[in-house]
Coordinates of C-alpha atoms in Angstrom, one line a residue:
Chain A
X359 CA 141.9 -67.5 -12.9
X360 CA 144.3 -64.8 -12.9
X361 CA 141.1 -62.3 -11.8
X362 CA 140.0 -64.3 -9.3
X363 CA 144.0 -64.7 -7.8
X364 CA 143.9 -60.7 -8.2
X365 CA 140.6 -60.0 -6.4
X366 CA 141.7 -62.8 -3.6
X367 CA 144.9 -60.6 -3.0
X368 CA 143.3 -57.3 -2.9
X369 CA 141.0 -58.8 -0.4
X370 CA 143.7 -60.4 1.8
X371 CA 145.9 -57.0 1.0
X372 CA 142.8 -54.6 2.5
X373 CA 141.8 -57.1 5.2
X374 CA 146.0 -57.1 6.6
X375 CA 145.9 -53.2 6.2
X376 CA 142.0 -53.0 7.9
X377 CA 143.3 -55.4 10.5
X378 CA 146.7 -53.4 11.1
X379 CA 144.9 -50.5 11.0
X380 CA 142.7 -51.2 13.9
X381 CA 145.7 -53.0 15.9
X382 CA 147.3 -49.9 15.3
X383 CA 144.5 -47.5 16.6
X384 CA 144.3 -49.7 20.0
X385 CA 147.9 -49.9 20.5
X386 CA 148.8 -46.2 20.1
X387 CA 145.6 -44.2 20.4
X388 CA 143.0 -46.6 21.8
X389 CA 144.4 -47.5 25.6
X390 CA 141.9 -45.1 27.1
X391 CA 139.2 -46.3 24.8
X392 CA 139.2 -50.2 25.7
X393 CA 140.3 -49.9 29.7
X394 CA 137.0 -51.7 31.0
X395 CA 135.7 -50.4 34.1
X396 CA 135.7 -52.8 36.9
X397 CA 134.9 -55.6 34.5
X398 CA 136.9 -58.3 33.6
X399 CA 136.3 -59.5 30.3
X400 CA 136.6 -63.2 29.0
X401 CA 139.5 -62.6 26.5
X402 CA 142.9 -61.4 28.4
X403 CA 144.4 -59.5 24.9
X404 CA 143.8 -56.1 26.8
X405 CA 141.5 -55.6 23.4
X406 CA 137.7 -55.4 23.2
X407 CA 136.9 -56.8 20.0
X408 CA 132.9 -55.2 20.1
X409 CA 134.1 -52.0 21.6
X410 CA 134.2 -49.0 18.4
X411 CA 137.3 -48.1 17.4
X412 CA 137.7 -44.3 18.0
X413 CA 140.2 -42.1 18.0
X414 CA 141.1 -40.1 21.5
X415 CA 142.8 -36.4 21.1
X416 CA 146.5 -36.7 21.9
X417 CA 147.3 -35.4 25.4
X418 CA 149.9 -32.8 25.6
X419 CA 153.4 -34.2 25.9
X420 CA 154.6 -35.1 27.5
X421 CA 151.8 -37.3 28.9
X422 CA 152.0 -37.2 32.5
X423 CA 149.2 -36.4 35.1
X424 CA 148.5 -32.8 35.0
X425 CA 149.9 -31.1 38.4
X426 CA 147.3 -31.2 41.2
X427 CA 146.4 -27.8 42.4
X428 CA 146.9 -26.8 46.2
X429 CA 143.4 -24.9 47.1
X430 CA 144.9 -23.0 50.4
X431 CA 142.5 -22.0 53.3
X432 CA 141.2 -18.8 53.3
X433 CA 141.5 -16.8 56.9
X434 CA 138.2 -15.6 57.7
X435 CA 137.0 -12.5 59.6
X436 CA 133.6 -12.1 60.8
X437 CA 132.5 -8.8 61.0
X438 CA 131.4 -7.4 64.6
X439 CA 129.1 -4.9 63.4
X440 CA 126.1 -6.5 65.1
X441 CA 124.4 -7.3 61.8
X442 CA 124.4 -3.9 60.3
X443 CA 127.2 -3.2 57.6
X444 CA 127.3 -2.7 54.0
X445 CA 126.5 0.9 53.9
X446 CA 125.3 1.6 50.1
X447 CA 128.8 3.2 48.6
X448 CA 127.4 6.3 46.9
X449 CA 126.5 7.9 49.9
X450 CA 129.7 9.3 51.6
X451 CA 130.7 6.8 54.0
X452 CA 132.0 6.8 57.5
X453 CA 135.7 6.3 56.9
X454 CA 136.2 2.4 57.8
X455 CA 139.4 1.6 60.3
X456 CA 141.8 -0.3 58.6
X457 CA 141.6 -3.9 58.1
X458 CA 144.8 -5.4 58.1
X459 CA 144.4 -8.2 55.6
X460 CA 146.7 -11.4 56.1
X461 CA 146.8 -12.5 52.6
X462 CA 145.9 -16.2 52.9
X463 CA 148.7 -18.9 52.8
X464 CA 149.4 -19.3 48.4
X465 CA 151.4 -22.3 47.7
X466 CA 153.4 -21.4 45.1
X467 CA 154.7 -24.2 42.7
X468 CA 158.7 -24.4 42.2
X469 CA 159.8 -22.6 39.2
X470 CA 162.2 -24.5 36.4
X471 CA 164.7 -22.1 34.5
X472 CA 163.0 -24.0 31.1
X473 CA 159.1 -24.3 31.2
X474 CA 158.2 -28.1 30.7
X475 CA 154.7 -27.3 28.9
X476 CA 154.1 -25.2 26.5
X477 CA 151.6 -22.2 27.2
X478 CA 148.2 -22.7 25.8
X479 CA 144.9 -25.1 26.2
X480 CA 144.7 -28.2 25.9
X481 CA 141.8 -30.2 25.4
X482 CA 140.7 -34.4 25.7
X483 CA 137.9 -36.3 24.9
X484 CA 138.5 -39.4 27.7
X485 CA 136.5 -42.1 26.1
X486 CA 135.6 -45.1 28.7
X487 CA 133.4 -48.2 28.8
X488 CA 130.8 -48.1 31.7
X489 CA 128.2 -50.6 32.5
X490 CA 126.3 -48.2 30.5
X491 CA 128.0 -48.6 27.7
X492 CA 130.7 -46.8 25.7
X493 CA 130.8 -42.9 26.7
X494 CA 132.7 -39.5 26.8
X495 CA 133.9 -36.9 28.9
X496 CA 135.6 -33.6 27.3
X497 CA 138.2 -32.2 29.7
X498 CA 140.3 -29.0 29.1
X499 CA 143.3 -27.2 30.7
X500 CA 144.9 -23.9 30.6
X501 CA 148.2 -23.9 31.1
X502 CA 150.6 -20.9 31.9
X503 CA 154.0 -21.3 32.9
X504 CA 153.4 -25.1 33.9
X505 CA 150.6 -24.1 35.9
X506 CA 146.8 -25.2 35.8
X507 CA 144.7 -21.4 35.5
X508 CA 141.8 -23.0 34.1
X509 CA 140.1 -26.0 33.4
X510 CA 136.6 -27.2 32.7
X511 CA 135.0 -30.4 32.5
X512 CA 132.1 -30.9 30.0
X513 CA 129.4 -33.3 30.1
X514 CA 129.3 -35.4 27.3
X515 CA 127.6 -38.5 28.3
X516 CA 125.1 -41.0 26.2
X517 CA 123.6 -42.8 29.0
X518 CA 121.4 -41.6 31.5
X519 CA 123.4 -43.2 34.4
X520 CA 127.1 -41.8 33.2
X521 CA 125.3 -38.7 32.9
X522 CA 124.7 -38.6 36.9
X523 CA 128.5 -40.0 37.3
X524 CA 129.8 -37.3 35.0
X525 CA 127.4 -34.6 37.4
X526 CA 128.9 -35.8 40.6
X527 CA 132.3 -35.2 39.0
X528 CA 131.8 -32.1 37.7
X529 CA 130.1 -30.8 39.9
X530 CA 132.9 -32.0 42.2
X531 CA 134.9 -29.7 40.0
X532 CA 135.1 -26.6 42.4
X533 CA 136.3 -23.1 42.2
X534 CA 136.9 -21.4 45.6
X535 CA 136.3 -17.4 46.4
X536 CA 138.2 -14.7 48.4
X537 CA 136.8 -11.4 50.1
X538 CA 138.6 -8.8 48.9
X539 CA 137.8 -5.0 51.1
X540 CA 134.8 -2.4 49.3
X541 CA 137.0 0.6 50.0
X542 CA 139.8 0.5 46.6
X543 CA 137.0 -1.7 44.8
X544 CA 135.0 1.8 43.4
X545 CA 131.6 0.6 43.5
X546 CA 128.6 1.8 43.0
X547 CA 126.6 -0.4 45.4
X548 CA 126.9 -3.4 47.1
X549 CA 124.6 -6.3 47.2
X550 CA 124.4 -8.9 50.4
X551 CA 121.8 -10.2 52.7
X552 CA 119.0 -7.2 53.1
X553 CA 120.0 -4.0 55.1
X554 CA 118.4 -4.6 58.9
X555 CA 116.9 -1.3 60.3
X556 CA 117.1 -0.3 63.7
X557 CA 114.6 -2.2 65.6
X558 CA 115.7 -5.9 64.1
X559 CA 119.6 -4.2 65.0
X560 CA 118.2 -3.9 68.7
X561 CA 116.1 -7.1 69.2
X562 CA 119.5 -8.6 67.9
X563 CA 121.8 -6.6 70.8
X564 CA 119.4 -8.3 73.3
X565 CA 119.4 -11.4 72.6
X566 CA 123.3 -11.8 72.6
X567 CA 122.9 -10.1 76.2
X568 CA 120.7 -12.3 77.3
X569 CA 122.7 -15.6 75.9
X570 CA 125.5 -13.9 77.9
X571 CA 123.6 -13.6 81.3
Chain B
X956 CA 121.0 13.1 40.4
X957 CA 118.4 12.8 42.9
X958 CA 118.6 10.7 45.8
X959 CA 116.1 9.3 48.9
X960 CA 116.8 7.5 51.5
X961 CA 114.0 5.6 54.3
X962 CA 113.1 2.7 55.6
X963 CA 110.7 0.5 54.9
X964 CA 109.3 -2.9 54.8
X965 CA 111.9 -3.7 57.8
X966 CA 115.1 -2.6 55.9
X967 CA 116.9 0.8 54.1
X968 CA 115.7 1.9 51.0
X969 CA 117.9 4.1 48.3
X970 CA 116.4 5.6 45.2
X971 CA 118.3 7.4 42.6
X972 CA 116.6 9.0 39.9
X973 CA 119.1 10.3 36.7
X974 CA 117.6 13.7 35.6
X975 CA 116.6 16.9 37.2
X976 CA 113.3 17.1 39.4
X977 CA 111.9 20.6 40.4
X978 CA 111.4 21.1 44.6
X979 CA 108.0 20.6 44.2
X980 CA 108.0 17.2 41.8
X981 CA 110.7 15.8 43.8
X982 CA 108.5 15.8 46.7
X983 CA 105.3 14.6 45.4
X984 CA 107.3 11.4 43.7
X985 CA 108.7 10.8 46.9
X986 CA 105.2 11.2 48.9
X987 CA 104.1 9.0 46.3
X988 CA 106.5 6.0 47.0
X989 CA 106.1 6.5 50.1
X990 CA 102.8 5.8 49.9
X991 CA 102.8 2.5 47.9
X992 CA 105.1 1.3 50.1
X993 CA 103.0 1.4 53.2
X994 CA 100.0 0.3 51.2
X995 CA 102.0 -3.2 50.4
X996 CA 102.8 -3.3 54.0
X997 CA 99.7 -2.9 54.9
X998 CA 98.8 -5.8 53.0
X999 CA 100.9 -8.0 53.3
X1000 CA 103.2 -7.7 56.5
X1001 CA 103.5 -10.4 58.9
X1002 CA 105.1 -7.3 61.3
X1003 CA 101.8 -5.6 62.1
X1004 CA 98.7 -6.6 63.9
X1005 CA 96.3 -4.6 61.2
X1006 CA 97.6 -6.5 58.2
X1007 CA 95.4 -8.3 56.3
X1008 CA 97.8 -11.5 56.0
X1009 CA 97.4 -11.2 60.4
X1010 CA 93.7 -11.0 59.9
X1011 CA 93.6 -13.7 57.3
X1012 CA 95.7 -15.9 59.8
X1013 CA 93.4 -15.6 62.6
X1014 CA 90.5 -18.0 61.4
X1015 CA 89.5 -19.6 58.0
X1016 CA 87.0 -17.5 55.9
X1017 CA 87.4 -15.8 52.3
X1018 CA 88.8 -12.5 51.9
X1019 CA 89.1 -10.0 48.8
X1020 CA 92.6 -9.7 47.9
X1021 CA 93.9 -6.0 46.0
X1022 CA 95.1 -6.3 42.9
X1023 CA 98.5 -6.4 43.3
X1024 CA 98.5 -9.7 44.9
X1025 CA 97.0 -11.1 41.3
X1026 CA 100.7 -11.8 39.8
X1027 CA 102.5 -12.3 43.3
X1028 CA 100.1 -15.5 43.8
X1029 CA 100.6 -16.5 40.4
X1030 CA 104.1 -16.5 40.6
X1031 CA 104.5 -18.2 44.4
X1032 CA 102.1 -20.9 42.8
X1033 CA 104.1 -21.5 40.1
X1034 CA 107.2 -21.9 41.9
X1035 CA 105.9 -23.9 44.7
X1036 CA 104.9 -27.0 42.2
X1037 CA 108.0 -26.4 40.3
X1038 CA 110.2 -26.5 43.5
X1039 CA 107.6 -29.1 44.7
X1040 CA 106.9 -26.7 47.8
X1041 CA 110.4 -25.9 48.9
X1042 CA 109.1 -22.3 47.5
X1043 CA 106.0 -21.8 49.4
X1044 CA 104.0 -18.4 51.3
X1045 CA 103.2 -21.2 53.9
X1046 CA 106.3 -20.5 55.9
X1047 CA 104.8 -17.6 58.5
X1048 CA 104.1 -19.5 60.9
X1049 CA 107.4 -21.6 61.3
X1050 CA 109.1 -18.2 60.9
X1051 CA 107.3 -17.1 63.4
X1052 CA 107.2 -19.7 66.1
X1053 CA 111.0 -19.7 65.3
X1054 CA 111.5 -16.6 66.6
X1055 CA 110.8 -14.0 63.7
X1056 CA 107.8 -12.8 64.7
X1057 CA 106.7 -9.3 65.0
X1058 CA 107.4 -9.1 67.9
X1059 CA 111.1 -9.7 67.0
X1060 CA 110.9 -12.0 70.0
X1061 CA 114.1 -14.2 67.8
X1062 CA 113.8 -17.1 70.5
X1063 CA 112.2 -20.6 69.3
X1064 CA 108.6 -20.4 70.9
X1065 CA 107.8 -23.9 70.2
X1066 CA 107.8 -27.0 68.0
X1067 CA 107.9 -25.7 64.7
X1068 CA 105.8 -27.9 62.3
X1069 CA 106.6 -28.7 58.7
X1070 CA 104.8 -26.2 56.4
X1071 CA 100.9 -27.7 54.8
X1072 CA 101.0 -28.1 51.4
X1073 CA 99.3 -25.5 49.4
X1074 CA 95.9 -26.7 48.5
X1075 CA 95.1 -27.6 51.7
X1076 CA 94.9 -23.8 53.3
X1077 CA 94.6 -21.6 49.5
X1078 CA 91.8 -21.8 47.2
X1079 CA 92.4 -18.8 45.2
X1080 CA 90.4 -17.3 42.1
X1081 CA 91.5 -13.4 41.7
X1082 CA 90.4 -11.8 43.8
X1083 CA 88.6 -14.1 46.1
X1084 CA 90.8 -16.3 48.7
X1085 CA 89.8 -18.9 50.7
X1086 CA 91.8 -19.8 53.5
X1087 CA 90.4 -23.3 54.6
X1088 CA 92.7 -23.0 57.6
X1089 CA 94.1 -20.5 59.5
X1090 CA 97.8 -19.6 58.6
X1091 CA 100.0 -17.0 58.7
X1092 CA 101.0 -16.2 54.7
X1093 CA 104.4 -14.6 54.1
X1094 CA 105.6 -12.8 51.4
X1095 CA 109.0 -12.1 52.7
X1096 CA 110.8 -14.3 49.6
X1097 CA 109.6 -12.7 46.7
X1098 CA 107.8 -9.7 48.4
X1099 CA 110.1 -7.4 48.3
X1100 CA 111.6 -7.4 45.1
X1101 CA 108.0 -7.2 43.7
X1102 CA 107.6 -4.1 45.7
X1103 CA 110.9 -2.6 44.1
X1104 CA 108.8 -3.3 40.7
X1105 CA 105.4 -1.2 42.0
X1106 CA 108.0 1.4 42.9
X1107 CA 109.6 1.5 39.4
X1108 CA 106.1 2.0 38.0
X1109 CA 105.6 4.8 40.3
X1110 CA 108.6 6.3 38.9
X1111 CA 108.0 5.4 35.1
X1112 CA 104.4 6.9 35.5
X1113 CA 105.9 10.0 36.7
X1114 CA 108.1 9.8 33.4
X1115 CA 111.1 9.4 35.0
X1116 CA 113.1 6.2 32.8
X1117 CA 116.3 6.1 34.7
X1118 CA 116.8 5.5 38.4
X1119 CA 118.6 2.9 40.5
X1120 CA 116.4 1.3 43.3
X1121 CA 118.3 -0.3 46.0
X1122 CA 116.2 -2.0 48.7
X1123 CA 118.8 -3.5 51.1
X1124 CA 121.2 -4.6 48.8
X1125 CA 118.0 -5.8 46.1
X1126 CA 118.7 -3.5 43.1
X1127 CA 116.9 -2.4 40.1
X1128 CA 118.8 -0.5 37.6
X1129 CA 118.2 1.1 34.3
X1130 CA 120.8 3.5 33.3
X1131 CA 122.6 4.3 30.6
X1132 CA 126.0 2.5 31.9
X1133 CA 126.7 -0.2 33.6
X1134 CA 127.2 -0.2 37.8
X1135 CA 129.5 -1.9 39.6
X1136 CA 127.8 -3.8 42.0
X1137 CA 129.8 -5.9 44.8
X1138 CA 128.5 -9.1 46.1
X1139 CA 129.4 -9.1 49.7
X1140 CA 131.1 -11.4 51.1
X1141 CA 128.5 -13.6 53.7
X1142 CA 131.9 -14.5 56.1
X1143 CA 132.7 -10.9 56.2
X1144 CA 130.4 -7.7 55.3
X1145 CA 133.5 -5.5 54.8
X1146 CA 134.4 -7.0 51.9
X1147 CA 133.1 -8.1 48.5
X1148 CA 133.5 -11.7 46.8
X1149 CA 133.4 -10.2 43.2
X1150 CA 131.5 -7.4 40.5
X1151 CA 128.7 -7.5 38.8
X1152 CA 128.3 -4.8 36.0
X1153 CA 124.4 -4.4 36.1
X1154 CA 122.9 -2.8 33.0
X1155 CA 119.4 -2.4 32.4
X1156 CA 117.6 -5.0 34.9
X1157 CA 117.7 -6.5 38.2
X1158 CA 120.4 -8.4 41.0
X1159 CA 118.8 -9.9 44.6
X1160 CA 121.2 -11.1 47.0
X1161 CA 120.2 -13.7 49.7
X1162 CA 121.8 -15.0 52.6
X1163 CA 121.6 -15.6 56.2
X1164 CA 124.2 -14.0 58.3
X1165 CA 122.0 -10.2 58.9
X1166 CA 119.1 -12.3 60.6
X1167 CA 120.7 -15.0 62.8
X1168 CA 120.1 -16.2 65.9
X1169 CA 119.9 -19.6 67.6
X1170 CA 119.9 -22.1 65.3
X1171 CA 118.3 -20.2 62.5
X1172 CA 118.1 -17.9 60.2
X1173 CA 115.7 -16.0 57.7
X1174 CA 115.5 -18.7 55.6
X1175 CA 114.3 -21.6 56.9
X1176 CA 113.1 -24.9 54.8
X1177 CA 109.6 -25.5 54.7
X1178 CA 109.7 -29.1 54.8
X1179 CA 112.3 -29.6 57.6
X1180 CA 112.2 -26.6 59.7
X1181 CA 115.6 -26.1 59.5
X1182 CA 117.8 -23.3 58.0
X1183 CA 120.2 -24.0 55.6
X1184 CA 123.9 -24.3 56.6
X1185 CA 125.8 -25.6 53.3
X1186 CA 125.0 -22.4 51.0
X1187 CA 125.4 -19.1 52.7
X1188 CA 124.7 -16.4 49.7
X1189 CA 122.6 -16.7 46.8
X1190 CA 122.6 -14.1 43.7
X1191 CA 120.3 -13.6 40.6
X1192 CA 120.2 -11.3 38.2
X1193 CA 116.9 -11.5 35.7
X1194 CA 115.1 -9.2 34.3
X1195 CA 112.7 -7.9 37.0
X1196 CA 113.2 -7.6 41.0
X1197 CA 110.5 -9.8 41.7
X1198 CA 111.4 -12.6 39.7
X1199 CA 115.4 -12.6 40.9
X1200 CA 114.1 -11.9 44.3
X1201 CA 112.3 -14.9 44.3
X1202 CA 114.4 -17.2 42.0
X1203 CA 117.3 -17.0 45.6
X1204 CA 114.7 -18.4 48.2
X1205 CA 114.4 -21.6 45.2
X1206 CA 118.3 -21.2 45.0
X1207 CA 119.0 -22.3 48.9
X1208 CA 116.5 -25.5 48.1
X1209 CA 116.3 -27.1 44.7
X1210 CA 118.8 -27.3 42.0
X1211 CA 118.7 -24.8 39.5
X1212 CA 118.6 -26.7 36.6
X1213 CA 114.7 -27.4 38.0
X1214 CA 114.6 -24.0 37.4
X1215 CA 116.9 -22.4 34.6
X1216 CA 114.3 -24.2 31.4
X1217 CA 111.7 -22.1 32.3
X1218 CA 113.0 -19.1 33.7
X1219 CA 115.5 -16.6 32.1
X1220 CA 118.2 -15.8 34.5
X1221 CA 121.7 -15.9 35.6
X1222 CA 123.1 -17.1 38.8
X1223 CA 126.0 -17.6 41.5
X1224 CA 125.6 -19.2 44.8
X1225 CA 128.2 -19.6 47.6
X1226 CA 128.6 -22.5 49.5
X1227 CA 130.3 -22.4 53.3
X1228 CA 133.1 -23.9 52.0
X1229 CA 133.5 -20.9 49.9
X1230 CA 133.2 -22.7 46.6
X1231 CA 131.0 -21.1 44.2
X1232 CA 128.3 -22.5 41.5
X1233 CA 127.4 -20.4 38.9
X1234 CA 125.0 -20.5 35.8
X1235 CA 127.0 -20.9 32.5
X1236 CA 126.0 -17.3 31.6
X1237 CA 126.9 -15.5 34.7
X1238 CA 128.5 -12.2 33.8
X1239 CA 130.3 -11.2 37.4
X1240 CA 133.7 -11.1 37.7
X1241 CA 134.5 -13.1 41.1
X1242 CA 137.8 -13.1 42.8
X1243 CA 139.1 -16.8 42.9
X1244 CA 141.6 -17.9 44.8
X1245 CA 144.3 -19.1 42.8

């Protein structure tokens, strides 16, 4: 009698703690884990009792959206060399006139006395329910001085159709270039669309009279 | 360091070789490149009257291809059914009624008609090909950087194992150190939009903005007659010309991922926006803006 007292008291003792346990895991860790997309689900406890229980990496504190980064506009400047240009560097160029370069616009974040977040990367697995079903998507951020350097997205979906979500996001994911002059760069060549030879260089002269006339 | 410099093939050719060359050697490797060079043009150029991709355009019939053309048909086949004919030799004739003839006439001549597909103009068996229609073939997206290769094995059979072959901005290097080589920048040809440190192999640059007029450029899709406007410079570095050379034209097109299982090679492309997309093991340096 006593035995079967103790083995119904372990059992009720382990099912508290299991049950605790995973109460605890959604309350504190699992709120990205269970947020249903565009579903509403019959129960209204804000928990998904089929969904896994899994663990998310702790965002870096404090947890607030990551600052979004201002891309400014480049200023562009076409070249008016008729087509012909980029001279191969190791032969003694003619000395180009001076480009004045108007650095473009750079928005430059306000700076605290005290940095709010610490230096370093910072990494999250998002977990999210799709129609597909459960899935992932790693994200990392580089911070320096409270400011985004770096950041990648990874890929790390199950299903075929969060796979082409997860694409279009990434992909969405954008880094943006700026010219920057040959002369000061020391090259040994440059590389571009192919080098036109006289006879294109003229064809091309006449038909921008023409389009003139 | 020995250095020539001609054209050919429609643009400037530079050749660097890395080790002394008497008068006389010097001028027989050169007569001999040279010489290979105008042999592939004779061939196939869609710029001369005498070619014999002109006389093969003229009316249906089989013709007797050289040698060479073995492994550039092999590889335009192959990348025509893997970009599903995005990639295809069966662009001369848009080109041409576009305006890039060889006449260099650049104005629209008429209504430019989406490219056949390949089996119905090519029945090929080395060295036999029968064109089943007439058509001009062209060349121009691979062509050239297969041409850089024939030139390296002019050089290699002269013993010569380290030069630097620079076809308009299409390079093939083998040195003993790295070069720096810019990628210019399509918005603005006095500047560069990063480095690539080349060591031994090969780095083709596309884009559009040195043969522009009207509406079009160089580069024109096959299947819609139009040129394309959202990526303006393409860059690949693999391990021969040919193959990088080729591996842009598919870049402007078809997504590389159609492309990166069954080719090695690294990649960047630039986008008119001026966002870049880049292949996971791309080893330039770009300058982003911040």
């Amino acid at each position: 009698m006593q035995q079967d007292n103790f083995k119904k008291n372990i059992g009720i003792t382990l099912g508290v703690i299991t049950i605790l346990g995973v109460l605890y895991m959604n309350i504190f860790w699992g709120k990205n884990s269970f947020a249903p997309v565009g579903q509403t689900l019959g129960n209204t406890s804000g928990v998904n009792p089929s969904a896994p229980v899994v663990p998310v990496s702790k965002a870096p504190t404090p947890a607030t959206t990551p600052k979004k980064v201002t891309v400014p506009k480049p200023t562009i400047y076409y070249g008016d060399d008729e087509g012909e240009g980029g001279y191969p560097v190791s032969q003694t160029p003619p000395a180009p006139a001076p480009v004045t370069v108007t650095p473009p616009p750079v928005t430059v974040p306000k700076k605290t006395n005290a940095s709010v977040y610490k230096d370093g990367t910072y990494s999250i697995t998002v977990s999210y329910m799709s129609p597909g079903g459960y899935d992932q998507l790693g994200v990392s951020l580089v911070l320096k001085s409270d400011i985004i350097t770096d950041g990648a997205v990874t890929d790390m979906a199950g299903d075929n159709r969060s796979a082409r979500y997860q694409d279009g996001f990434i992909s969405q994911y954008r880094q943006y270039v700026i010219g920057q002059p040959i002369s000061g760069l020391s090259l040994s060549r440059v590389s571009g669309a192919s080098l036109t030879t006289r006879a294109f260089n003229d064809a091309l002269t006449q038909i921008k009279v023409q389009a003139k006339a | 360091m020995i250095q020539y410099n001609f054209e050919g093939i429609g643009t400037k050719w530079q050749i660097e070789i890395y080790q002394d060359l008497s008068a006389e050697e010097k001028n027989k490797i050169l007569s001999e490149i040279r010489e290979r060079i105008e042999i592939f043009d004779q061939n196939y150029s869609r710029f001369r009257d005498d070619s014999l991709v002109m006389q093969m355009s003229k009316k249906a019939g089989i013709f007797a291809l050289p040698d060479d053309a073995r492994p550039m048909l092999e590889l335009y086949y192959d990348l025509y059914k893997i970009t599903n004919g995005f990639f295809t030799p069966l662009v001369g004739d848009i080109l041409s009624d576009a305006g890039y003839d060889d006449k260099y006439s650049l104005k629209q001549k008429k209504e430019l008609k989406a490219a056949p597909s390949w089996e119905e103009v090519i029945e090929y068996e080395h060295p036999d090909i029968k064109i089943k229609k007439p058509a001009i073939l062209d060349f121009g997206a691979g062509g050239k950087g297969y041409l850089i290769d024939l030139v390296a094995g002019v050089l290699e059979a002269n013993n010569i194992s380290q030069y630097c072959i620079d076809a308009g901005g299409d390079i093939l290097y083998k040195g003993a150190t790295p070069i720096r080589v810019g990628l210019e920048n399509p918005a603005n040809t006095k500047q560069v939009i990063g480095i690539y440190n080349l060591a031994n192999g090969s780095i083709c640059g596309s884009a559009g903005h040195r043969r522009a007029w009207e509406n079009f450029t160089h580069i024109i899709n096959p299947k819609t007659c139009s040129s394309p406007t959202d990526i303006t410079a393409v860059w690949v570095v693999a391990e021969t010309a040919f193959l990088a050379d080729a591996l842009t034209t598919c870049l402007f097109f078809v997504p590389a991922k159609k492309l990166t299982n069954v080719y090695k090679f690294e990649y960047i492309l630039v986008r008119k926006d001026h966002s870049i997309e880049k292949s996971a093991n791309f080893k330039g340096e770009m300058f982003i803006i911040k």
